[in-house]
mmCIF file of C-alpha atoms in Angstrom:
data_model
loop_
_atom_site.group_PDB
_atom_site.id
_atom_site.type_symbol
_atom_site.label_atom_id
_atom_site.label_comp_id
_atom_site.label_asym_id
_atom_site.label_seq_id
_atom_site.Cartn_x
_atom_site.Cartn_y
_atom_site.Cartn_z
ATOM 1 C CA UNK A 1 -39.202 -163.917 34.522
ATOM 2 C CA UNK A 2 -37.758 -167.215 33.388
ATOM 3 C CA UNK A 3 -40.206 -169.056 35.379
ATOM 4 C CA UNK A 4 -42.774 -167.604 34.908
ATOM 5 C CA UNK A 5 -41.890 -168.546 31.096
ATOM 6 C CA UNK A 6 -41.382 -171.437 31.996
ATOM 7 C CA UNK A 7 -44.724 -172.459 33.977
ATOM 8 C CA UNK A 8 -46.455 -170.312 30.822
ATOM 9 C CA UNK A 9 -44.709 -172.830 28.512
ATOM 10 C CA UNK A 10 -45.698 -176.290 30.227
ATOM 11 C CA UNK A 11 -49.259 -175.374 31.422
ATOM 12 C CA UNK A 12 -49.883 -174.618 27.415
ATOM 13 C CA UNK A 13 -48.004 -177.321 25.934
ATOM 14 C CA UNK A 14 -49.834 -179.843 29.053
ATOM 15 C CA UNK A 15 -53.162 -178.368 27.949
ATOM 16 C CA UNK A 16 -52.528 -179.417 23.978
ATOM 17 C CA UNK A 17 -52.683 -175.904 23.498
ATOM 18 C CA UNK A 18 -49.100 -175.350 22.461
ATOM 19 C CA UNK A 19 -46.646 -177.632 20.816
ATOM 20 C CA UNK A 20 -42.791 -177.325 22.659
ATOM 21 C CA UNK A 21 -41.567 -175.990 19.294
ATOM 22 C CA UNK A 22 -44.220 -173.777 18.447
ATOM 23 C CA UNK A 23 -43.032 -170.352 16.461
ATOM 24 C CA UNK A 24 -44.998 -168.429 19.680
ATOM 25 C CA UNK A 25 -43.023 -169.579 22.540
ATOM 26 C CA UNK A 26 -40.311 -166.994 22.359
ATOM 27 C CA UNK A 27 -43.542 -164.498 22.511
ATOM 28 C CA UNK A 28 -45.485 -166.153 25.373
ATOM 29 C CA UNK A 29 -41.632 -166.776 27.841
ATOM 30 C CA UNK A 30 -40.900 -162.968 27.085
ATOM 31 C CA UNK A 31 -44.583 -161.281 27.827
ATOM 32 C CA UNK A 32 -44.007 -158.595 30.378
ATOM 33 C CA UNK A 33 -39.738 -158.679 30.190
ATOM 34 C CA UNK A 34 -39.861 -154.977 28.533
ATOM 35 C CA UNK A 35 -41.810 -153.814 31.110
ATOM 36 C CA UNK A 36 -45.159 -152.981 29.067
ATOM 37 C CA UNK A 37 -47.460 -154.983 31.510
ATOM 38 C CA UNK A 38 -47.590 -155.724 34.813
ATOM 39 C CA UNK A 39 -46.800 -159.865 35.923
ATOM 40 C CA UNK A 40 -48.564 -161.096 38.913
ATOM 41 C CA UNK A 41 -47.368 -164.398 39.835
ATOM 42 C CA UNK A 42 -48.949 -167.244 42.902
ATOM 43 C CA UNK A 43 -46.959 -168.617 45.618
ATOM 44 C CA UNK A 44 -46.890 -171.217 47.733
ATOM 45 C CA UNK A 45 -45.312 -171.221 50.564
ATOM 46 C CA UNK A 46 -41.898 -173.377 51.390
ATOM 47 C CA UNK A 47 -41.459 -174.735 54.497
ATOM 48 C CA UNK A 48 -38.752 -173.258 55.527
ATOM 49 C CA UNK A 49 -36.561 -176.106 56.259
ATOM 50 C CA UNK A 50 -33.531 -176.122 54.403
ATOM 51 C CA UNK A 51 -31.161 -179.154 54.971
ATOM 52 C CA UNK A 52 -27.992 -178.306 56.532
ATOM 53 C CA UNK A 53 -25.823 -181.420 56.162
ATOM 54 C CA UNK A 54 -23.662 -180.267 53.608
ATOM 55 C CA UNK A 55 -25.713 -182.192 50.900
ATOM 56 C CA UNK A 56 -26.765 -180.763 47.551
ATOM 57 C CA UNK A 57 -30.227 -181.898 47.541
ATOM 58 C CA UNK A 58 -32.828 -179.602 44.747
ATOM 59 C CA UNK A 59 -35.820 -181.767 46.155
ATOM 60 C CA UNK A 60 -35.009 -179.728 49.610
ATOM 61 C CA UNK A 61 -33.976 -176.814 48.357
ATOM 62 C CA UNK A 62 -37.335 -176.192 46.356
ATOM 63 C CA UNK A 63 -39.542 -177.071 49.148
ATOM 64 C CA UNK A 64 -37.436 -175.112 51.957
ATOM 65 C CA UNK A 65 -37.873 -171.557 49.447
ATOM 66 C CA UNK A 66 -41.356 -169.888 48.156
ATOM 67 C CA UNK A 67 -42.230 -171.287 44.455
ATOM 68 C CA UNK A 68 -44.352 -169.500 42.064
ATOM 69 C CA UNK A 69 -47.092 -171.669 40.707
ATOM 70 C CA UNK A 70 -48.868 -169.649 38.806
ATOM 71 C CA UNK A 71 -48.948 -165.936 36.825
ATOM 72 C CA UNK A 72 -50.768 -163.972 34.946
ATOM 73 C CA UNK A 73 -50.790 -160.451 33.254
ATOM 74 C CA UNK A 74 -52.049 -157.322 32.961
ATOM 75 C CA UNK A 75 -51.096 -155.315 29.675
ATOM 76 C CA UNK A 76 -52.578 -151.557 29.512
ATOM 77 C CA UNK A 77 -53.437 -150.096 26.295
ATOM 78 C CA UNK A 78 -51.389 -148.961 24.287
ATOM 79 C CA UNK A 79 -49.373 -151.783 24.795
ATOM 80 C CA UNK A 80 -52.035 -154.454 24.421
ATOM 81 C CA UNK A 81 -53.152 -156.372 21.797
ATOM 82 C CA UNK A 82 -55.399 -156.071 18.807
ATOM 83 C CA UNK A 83 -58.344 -156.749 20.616
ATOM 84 C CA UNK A 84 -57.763 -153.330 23.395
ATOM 85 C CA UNK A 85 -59.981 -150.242 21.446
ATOM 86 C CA UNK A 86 -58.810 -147.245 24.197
ATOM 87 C CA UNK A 87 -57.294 -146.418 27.241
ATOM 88 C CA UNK A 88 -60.062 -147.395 30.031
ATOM 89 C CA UNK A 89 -59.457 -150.863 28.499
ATOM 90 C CA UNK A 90 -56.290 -153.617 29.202
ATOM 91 C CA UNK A 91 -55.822 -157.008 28.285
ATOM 92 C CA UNK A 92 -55.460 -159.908 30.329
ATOM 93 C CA UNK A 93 -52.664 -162.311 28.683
ATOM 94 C CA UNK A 94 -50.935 -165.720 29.696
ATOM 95 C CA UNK A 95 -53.366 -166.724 32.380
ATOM 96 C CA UNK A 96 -51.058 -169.861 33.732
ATOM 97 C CA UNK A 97 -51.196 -172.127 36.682
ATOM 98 C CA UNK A 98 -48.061 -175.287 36.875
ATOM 99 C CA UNK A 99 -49.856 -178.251 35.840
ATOM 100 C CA UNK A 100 -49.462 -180.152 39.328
ATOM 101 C CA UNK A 101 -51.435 -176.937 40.675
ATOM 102 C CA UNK A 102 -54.006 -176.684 38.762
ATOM 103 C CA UNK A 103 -57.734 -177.039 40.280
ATOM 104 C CA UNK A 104 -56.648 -175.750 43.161
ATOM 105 C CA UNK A 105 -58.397 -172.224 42.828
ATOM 106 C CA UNK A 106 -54.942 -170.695 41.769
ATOM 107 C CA UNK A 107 -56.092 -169.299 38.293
ATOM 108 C CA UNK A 108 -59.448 -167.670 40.263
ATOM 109 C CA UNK A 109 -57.317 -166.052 42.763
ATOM 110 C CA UNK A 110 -54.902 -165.109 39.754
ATOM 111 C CA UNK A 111 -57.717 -163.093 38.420
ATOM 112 C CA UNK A 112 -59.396 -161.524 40.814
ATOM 113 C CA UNK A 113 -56.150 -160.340 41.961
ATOM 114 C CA UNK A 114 -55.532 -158.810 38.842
ATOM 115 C CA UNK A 115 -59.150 -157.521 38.268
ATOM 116 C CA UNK A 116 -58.465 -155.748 41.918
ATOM 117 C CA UNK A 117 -55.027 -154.551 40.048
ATOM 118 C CA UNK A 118 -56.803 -153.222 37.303
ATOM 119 C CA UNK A 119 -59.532 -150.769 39.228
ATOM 120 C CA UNK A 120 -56.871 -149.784 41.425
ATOM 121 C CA UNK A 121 -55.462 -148.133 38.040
ATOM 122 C CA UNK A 122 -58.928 -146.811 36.759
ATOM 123 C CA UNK A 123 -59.425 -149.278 34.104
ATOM 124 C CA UNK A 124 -62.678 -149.885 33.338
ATOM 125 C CA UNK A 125 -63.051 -152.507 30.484
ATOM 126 C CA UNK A 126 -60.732 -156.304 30.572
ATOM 127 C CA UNK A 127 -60.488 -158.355 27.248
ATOM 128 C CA UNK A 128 -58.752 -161.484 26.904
ATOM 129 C CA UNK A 129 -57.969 -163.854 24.208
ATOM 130 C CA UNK A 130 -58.485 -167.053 24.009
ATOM 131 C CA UNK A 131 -58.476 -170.409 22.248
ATOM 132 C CA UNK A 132 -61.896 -172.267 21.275
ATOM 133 C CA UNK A 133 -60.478 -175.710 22.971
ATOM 134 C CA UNK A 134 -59.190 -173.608 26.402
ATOM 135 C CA UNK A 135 -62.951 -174.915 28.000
ATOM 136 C CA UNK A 136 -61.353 -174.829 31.367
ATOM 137 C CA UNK A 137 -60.521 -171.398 30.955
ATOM 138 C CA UNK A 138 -63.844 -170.214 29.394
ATOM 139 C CA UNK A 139 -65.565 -171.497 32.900
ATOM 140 C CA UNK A 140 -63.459 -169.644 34.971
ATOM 141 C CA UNK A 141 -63.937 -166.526 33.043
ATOM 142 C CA UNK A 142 -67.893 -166.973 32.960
ATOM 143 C CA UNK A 143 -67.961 -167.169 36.754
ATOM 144 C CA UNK A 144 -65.820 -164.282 37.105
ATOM 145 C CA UNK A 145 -68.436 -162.557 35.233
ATOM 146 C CA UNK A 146 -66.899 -162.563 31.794
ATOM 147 C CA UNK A 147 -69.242 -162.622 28.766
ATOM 148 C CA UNK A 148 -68.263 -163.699 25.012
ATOM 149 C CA UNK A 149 -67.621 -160.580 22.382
ATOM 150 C CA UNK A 150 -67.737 -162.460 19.091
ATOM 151 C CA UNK A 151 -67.633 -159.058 17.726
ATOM 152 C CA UNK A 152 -63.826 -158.917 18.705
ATOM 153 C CA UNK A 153 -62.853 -162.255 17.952
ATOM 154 C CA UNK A 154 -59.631 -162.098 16.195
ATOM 155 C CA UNK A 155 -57.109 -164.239 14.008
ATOM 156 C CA UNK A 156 -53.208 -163.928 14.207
ATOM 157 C CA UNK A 157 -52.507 -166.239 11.851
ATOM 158 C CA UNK A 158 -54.596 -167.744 9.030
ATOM 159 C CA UNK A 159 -56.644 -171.014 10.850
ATOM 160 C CA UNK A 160 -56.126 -169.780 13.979
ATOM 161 C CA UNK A 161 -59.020 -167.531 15.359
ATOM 162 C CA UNK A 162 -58.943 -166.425 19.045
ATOM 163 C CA UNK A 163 -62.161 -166.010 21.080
ATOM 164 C CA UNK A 164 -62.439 -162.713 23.119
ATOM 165 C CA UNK A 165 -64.395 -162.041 26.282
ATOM 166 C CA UNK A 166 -64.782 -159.068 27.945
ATOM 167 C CA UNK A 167 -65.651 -157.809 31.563
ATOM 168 C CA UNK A 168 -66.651 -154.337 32.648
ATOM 169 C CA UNK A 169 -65.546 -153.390 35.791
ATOM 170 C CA UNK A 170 -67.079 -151.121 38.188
ATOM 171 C CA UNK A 171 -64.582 -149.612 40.052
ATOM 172 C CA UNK A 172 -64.471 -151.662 43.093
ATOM 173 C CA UNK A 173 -62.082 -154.881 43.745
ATOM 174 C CA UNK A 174 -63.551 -158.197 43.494
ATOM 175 C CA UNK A 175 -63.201 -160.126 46.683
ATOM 176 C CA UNK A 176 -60.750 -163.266 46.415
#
């Protein structure tokens, strides 16, 4: 879970979207450490060459071992956010790919993983917040078949209003 803070932390603050000392990091590191959601994370492969000559090298290590570029989550009602109205609904939080991976079709794959997630547990109904200047984000949703629900927007803090979209699912996995 600490890396997947982590890569939540620098995709945000890389996007302009978070500041390093922002009051919400603490939040967005710990989502899904008490076990209220479920984390899905991307891999790439290493390639499984480790060197062997007695040299402490982190360069080989990281590229000899699987490393998670990317996560996302799926949070249920009850234990969703403001914008979740019943139990056929969850949220979709901390959509984040490592900044060196990013346009690489890790996010989409991220999603429709967790869409597939979600019907497999007989949710009907995704939400997901997000912030007006996340355009990336608002593409990637769109294709996936999101659509804008204005009437769900929301504000945590006074100046800060977060856009909601919405998907309804119908019970079969997207394919990814």
């Amino acid at each position: 879970m600490a890396e997947v803070g982590d890569i939540r932390i620098a995709a945000y603050v890389r996007g302009g979207f978070l500041s390093a000392d922002s009051g919400y990091v603490p939040a967005l590191r710990g989502l899904g450490a008490d076990a209220t959601g479920e984390v899905l994370v991307a891999t790439t492969p290493g390639t499984g060459i480790a060197q062997e000559d007695g040299e402490d090298n982190a360069a080989e290590r990281d590229n000899a071992a699987e490393r998670i570029v990317g996560t996302i989550m799926l949070q249920p009602w009850p234990y969703a956010g403001e914008v979740v109205t019943g139990q056929d609904e969850a949220e979709i939080r901390a959509l984040a790919v490592r900044p060196e991976a990013q346009g690489h079709g890790v996010g989409r794959t991220l999603l429709r993983h967790l869409m597939g997630r979600a019907c497999e547990r007989g949710i009907r109904h995704l939400v997901l917040c997000t912030e007006p200047g996340m355009r990336a984000a608002h593409r990637l949703y769109e294709r996936e078949g999101f659509t804008r629900l204005p009437e769900r927007d929301w504000s945590p803090a006074p100046g800060t209003t977060l856009l909601v979209y919405g998907l309804r699912l119908g019970g079969t996995a997207p394919q990814g």
